[in-house]
Coordinates of C-alpha atoms in Angstrom, one line a residue:
Chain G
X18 CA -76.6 6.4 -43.7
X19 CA -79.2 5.0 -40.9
X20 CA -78.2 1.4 -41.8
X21 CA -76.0 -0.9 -39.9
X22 CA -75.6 -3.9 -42.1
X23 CA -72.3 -4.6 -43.8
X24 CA -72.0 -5.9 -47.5
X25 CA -73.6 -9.4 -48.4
X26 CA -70.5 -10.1 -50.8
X27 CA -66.8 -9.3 -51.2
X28 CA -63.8 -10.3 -52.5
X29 CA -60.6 -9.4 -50.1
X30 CA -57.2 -10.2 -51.2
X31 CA -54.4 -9.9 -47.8
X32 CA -50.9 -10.6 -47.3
X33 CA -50.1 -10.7 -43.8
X34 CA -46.9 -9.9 -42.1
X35 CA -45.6 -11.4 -39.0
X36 CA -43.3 -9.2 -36.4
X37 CA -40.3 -9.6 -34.0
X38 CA -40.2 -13.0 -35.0
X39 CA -36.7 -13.1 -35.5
X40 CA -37.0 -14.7 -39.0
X41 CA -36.9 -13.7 -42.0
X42 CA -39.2 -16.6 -43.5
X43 CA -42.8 -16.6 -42.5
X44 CA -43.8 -20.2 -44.7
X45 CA -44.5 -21.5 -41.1
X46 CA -47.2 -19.0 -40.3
X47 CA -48.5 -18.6 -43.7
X48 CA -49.4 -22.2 -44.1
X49 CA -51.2 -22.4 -40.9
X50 CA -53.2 -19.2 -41.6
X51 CA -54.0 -21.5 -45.1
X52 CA -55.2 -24.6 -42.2
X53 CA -57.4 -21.9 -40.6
X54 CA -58.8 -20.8 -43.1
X55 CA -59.9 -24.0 -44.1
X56 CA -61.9 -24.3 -40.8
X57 CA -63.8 -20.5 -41.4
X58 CA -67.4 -21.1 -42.6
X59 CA -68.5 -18.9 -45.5
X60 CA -65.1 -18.4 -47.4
X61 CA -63.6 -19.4 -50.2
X62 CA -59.9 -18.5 -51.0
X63 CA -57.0 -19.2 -52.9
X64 CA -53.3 -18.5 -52.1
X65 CA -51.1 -16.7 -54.4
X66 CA -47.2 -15.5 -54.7
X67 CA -48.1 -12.2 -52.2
X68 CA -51.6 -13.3 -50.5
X69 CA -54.5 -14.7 -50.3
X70 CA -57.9 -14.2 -52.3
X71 CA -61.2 -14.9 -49.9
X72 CA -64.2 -14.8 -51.2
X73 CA -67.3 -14.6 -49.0
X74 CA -69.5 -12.3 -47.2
X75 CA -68.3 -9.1 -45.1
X76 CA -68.6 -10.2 -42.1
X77 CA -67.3 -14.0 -42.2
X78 CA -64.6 -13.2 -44.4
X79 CA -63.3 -10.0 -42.0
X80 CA -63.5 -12.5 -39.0
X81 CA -61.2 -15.2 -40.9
X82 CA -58.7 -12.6 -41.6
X83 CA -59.2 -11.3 -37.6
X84 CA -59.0 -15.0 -36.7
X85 CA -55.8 -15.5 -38.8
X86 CA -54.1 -12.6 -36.5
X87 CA -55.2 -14.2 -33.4
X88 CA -53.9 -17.3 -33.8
X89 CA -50.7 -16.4 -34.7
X90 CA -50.6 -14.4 -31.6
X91 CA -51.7 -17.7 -30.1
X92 CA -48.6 -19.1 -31.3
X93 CA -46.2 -16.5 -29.5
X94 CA -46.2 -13.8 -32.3
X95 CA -46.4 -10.7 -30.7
X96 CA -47.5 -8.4 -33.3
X97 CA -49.4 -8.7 -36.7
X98 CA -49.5 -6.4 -39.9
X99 CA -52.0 -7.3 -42.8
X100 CA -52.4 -5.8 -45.6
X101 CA -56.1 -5.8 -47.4
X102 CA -57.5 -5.2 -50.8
X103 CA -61.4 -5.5 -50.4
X104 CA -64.0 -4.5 -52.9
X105 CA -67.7 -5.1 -53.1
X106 CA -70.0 -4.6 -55.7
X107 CA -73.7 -4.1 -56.3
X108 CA -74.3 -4.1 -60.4
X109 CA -73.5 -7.7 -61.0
X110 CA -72.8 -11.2 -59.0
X111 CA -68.6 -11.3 -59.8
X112 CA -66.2 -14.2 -58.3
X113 CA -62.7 -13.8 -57.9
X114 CA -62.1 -16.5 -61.3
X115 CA -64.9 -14.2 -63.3
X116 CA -62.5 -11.1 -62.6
X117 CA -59.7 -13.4 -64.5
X118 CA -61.7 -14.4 -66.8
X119 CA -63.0 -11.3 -68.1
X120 CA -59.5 -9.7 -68.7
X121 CA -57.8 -13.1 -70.5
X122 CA -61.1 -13.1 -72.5
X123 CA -61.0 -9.6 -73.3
X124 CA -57.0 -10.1 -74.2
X125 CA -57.5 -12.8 -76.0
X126 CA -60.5 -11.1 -78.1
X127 CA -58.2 -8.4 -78.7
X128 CA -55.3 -10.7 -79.5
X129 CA -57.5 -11.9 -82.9
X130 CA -58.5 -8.7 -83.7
X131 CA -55.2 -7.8 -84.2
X132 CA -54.0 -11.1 -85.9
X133 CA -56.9 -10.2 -88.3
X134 CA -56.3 -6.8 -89.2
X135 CA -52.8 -7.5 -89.4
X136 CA -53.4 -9.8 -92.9
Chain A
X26 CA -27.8 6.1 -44.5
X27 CA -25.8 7.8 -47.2
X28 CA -26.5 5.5 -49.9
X29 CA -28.7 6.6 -52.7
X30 CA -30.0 3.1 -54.4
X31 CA -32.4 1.3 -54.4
X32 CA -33.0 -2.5 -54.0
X33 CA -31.1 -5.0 -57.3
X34 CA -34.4 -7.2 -56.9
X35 CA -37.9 -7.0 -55.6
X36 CA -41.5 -9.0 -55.9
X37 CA -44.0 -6.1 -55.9
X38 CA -48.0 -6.8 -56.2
X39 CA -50.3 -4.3 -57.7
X40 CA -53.8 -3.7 -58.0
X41 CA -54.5 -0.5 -60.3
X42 CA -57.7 1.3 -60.2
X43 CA -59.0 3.4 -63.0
X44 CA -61.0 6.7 -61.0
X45 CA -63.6 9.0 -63.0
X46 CA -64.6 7.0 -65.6
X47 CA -68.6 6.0 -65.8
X48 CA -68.5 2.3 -65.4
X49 CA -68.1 -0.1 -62.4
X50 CA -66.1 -2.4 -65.0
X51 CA -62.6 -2.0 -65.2
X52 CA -61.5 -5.1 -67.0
X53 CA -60.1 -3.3 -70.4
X54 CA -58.3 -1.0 -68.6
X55 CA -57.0 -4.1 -67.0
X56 CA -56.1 -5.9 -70.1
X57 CA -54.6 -2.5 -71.9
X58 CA -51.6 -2.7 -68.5
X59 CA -51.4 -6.3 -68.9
X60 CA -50.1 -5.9 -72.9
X61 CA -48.0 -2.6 -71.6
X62 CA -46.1 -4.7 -69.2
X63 CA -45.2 -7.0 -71.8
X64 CA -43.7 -4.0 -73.4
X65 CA -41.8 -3.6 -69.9
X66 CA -37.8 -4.2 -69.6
X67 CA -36.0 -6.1 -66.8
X68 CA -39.7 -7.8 -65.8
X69 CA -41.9 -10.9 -64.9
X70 CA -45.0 -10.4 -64.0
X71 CA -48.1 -12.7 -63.3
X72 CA -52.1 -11.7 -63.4
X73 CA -54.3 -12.9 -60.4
X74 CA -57.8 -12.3 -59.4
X75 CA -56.8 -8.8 -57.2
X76 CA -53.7 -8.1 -58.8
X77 CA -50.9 -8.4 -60.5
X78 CA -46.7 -9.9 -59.2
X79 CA -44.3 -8.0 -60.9
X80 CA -40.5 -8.8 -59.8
X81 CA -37.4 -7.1 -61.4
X82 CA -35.1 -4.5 -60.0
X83 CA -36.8 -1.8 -57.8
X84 CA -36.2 0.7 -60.5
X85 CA -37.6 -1.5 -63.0
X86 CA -41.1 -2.7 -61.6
X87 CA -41.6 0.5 -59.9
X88 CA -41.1 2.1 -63.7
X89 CA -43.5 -0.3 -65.4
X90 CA -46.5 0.4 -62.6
X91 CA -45.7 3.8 -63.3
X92 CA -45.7 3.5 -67.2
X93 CA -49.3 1.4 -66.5
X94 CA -50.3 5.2 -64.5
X95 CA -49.3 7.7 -67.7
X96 CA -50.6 5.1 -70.2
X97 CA -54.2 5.1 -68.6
X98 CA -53.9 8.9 -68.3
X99 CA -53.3 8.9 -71.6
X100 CA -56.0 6.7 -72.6
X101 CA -58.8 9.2 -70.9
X102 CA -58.6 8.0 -67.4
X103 CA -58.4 11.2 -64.9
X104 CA -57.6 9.8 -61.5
X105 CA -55.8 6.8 -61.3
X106 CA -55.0 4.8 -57.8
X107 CA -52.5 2.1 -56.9
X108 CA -52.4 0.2 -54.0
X109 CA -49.3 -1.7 -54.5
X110 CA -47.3 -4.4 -51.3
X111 CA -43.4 -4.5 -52.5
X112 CA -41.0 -7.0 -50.9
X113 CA -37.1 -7.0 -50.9
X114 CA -34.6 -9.0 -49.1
X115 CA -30.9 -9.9 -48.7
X116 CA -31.2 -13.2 -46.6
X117 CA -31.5 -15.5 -50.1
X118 CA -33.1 -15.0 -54.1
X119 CA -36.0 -15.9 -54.0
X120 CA -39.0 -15.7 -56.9
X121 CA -42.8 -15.4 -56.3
X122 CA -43.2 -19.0 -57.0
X123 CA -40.5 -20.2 -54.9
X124 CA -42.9 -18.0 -51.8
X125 CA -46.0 -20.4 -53.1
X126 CA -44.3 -23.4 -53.4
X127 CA -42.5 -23.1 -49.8
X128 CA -45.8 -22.8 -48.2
X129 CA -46.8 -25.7 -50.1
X130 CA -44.4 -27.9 -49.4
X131 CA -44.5 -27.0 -46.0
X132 CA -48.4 -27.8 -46.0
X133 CA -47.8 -31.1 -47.9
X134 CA -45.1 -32.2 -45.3
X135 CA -47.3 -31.1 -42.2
X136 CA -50.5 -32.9 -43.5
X137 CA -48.0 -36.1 -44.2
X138 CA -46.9 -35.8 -40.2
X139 CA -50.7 -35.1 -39.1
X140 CA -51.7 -39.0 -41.3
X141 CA -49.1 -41.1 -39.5
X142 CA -49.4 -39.5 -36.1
X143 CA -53.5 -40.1 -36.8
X144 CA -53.0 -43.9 -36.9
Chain Y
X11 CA -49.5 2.6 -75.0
X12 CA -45.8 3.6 -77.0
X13 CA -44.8 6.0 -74.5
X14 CA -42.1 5.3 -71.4
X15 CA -42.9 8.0 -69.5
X16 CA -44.2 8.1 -65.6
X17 CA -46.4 10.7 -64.2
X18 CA -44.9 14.4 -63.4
X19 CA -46.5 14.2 -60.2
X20 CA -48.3 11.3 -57.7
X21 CA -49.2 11.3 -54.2
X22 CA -47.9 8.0 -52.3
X23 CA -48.4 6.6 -48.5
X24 CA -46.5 3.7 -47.4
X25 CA -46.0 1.8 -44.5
X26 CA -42.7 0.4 -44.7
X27 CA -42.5 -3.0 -42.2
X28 CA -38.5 -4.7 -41.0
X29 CA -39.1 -8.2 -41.1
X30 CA -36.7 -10.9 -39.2
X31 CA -35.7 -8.4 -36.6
X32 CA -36.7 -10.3 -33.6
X33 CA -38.5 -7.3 -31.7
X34 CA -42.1 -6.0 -32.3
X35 CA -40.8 -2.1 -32.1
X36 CA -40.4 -0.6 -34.9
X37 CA -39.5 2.6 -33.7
X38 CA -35.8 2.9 -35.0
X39 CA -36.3 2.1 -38.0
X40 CA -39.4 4.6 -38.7
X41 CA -36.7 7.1 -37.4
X42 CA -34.1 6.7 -40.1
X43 CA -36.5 6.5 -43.1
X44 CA -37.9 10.4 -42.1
X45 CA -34.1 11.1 -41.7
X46 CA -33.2 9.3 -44.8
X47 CA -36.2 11.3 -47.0
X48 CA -35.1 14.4 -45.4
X49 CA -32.0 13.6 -48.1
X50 CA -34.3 12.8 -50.9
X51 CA -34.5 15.5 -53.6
X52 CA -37.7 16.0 -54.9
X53 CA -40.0 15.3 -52.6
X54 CA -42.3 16.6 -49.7
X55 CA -43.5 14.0 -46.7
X56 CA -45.5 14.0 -43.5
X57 CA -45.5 11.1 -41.1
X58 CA -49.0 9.5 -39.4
X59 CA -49.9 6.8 -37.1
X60 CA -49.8 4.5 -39.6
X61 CA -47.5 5.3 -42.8
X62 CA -46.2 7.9 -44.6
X63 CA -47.6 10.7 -47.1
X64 CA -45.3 11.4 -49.9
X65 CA -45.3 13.7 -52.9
X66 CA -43.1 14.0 -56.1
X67 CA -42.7 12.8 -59.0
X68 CA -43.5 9.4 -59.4
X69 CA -39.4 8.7 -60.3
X70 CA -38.8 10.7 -57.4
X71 CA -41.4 9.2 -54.6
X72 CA -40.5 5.7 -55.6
X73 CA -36.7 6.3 -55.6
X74 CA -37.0 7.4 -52.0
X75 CA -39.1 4.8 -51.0
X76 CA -36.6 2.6 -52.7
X77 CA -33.2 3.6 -50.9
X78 CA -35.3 3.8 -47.5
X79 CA -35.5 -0.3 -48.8
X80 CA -31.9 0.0 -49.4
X81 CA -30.7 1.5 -46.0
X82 CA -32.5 -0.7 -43.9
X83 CA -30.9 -3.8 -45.7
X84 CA -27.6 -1.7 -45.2
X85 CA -28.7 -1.4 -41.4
X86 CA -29.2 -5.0 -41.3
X87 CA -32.3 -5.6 -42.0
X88 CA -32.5 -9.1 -44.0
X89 CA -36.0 -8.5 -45.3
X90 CA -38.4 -5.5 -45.7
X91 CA -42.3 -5.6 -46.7
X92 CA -43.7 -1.9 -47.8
X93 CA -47.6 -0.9 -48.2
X94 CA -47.9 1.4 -50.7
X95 CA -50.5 3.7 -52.1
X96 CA -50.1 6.2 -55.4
X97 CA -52.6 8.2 -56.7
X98 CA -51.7 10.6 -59.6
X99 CA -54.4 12.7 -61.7
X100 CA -54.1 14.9 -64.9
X101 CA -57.6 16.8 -63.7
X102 CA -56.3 19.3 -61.8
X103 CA -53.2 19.5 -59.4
X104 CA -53.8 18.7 -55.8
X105 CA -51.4 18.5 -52.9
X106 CA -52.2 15.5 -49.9
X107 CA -53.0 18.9 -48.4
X108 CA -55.5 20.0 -51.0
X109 CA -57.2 16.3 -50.3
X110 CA -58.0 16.8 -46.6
X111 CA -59.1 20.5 -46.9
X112 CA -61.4 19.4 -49.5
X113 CA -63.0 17.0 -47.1
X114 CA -63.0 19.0 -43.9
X115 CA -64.8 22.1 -46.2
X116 CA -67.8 20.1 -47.4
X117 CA -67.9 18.8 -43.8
X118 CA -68.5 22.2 -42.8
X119 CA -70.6 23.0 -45.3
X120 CA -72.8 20.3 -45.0
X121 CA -73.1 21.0 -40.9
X122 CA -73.9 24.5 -41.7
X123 CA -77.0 23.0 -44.2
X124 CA -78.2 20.8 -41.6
X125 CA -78.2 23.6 -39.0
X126 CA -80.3 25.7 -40.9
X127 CA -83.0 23.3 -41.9
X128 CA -83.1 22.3 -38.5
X129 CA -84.4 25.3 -37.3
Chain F
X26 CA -55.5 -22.9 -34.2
X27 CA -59.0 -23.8 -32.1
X28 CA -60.1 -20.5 -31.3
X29 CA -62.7 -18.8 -33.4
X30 CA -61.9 -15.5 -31.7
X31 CA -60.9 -12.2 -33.3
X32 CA -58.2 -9.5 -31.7
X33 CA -59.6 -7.4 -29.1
X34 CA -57.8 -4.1 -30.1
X35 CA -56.4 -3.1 -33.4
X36 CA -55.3 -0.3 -35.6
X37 CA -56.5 0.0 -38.8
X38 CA -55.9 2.8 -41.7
X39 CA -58.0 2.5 -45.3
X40 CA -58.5 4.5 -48.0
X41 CA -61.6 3.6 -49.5
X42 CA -62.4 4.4 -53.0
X43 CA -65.7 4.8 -54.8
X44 CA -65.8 3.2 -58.5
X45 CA -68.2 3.8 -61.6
X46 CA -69.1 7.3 -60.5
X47 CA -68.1 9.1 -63.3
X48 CA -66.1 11.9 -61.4
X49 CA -62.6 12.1 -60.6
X50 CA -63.2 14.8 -57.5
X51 CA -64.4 11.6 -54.0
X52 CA -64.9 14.6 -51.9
X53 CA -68.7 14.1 -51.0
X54 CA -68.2 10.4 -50.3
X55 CA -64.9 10.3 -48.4
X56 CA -67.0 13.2 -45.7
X57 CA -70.3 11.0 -45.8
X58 CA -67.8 8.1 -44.4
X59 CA -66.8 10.5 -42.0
X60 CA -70.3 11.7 -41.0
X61 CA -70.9 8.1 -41.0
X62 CA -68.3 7.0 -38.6
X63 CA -69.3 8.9 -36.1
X64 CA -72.1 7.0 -35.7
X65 CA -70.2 3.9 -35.3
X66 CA -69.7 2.3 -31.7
X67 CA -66.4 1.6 -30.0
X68 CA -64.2 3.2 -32.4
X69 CA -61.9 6.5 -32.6
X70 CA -60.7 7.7 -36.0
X71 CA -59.0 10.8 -37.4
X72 CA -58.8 11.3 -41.3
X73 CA -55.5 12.0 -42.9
X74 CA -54.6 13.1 -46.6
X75 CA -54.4 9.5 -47.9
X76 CA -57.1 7.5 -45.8
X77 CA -58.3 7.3 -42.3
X78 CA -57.4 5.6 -39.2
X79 CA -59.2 3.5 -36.8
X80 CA -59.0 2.1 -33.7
X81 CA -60.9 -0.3 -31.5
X82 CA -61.6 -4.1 -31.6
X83 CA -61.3 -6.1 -34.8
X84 CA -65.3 -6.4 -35.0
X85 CA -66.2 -2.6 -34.6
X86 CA -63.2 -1.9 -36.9
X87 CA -64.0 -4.1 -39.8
X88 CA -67.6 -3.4 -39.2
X89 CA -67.4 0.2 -39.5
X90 CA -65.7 -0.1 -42.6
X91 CA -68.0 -2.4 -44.1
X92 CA -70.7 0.1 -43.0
X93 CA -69.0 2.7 -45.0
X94 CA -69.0 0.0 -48.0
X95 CA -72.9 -0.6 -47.9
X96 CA -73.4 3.5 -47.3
X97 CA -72.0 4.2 -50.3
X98 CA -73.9 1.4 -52.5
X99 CA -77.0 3.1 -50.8
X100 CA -75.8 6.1 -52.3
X101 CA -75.6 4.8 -55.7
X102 CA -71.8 3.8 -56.0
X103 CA -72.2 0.5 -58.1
X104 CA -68.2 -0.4 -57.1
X105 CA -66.2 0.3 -53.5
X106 CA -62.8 -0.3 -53.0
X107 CA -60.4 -0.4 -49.5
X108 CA -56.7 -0.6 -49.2
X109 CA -56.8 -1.2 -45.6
X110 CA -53.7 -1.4 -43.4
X111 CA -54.2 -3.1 -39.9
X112 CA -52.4 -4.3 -37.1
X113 CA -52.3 -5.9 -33.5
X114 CA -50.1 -6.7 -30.9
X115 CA -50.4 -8.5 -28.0
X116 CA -46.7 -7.0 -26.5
X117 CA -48.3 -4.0 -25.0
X118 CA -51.5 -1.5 -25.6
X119 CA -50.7 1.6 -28.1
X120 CA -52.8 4.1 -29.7
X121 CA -52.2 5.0 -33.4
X122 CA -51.0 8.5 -31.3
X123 CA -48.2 6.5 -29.7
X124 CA -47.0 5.2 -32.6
X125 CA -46.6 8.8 -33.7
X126 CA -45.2 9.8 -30.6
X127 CA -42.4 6.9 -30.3
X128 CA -40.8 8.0 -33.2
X129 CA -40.7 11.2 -33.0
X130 CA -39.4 11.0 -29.4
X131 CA -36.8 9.0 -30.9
X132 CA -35.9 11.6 -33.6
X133 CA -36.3 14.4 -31.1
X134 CA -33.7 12.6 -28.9
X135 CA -31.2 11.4 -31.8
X136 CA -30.8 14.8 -32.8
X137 CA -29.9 16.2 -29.5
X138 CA -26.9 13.5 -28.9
X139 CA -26.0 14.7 -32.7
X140 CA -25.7 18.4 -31.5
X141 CA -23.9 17.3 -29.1
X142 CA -21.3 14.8 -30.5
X143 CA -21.0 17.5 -33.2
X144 CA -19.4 20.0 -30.8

């Protein structure tokens, strides 16, 4: 417990909520937290229906989420929720696309097996 | 306050983690709720890289992630864990793509301003 | 994977955020959802800083998390964004209470150890 | 959208879950985090039944979590997972205990004028 390093990989997944803006729709702020997060070093990411997927390591890809808030308080948003999924993981090298992969693989494998024993 | 329903339509997102069993890799578990949910009433529901979008009534997606918790129990798993974002509102219908394709419209239209104003 | 049932018991904590409001306090609206689950059948709940513990049945803990949904669309709210985490187990039973006893035990435990080796 | 800054206060709350350990029972890991965030600098945290909250700026924040992360694969966890909940606001300061306090002021005081309308 002596160390003071953070993970060398992660994949985080967050959906972040702007407040007291008055609005309902937050398509504004979500696509400029997408421009920002073109301009974070280290990341990769892909937006889906409820977030977006970052892949880098610990620390560069907790700054572009941190980033994300400040800016939108930048733009007169006075308060920021997000909501994070993070995980890391030591056994094997995994990208967000290998975690997709694996399961429509594994379905599809299972798919056949079925078809097969079906007959 | 005296009302006792619950929402006619909601986009939920859920990313179910399988606790207790031996092995860092999940992805069969993963693929066992993906064919339950297509067992699943009154739902949509699309796989991503940290989750899964599930819309339907309240009642309805919050009964399928539930189904997905007995099913694993009953496939071995001790511990299961959800960590699930749910979003309702009453301003306009709206479908987990129509949220992606906003933002991308919206990002289209603002990089179409940023070319003209650049020349 | 035939069965429809959800678990007997689960232990939730959600975070429940108005959107479209127009005021960063959230205050009022935390308020009526502890009033409102103090109607739910069912279930047991205790508020923190930063969400709420509930625990039920799953039908139950989702149902109130549901109509607390409902009553703040009813209250005017045009759109509502709720963090949610369930955790249900077929090990043994254990109340959100159970959890953080468990914790603060082996914390006392383990300061007792290192006392007595430091000597 | 220039800045490359982070917020400098937040509130955080995650529930951090060890994965491919073979147990159901996280005890021993959730109290090493503990242990371990004590050591951390610039933050305050207390542990609730579903996760723990933490406060201080968005780098000690993240960083203490990702700390707890890389603890853990020290310890032989091959998998970690965090839900993490965080927020920041530029309107005014508050402590996670001021959240707490605000609302139940607020019920404390919406209970009285109910008393006494009901006479």
């Amino acid at each position: 417990m002596a160390t003071g390093t953070t993970p060398a990989a992660c994949i985080a997944d967050f959906c972040l909520i702007p407040m007291g803006i008055g609005s309902p729709s937050v398509t504004p702020y979500i696509a400029e937290v997408q421009k920002l997060l073109e301009q974070c070093e280290g990341i990769t990411f892909t937006m889906h229906s409820f977030g977006t997927t970052v892949e880098g390591s610990w620390d560069a890809v907790t700054k572009a989420i941190g980033r994300a808030h400040e800016s939108m308080h930048e733009n007169g948003v006075p308060r920021v929720h997000s909501s994070i999924r993070i995980g890391t993981r030591t056994d094997k090298p995994q990208t967000a696309q290998d975690k997709v992969d694996s399961v429509r693989k594994y379905l599809a494998e299972s798919e056949g097996k079925s078809e097969s024993s079906a007959k």
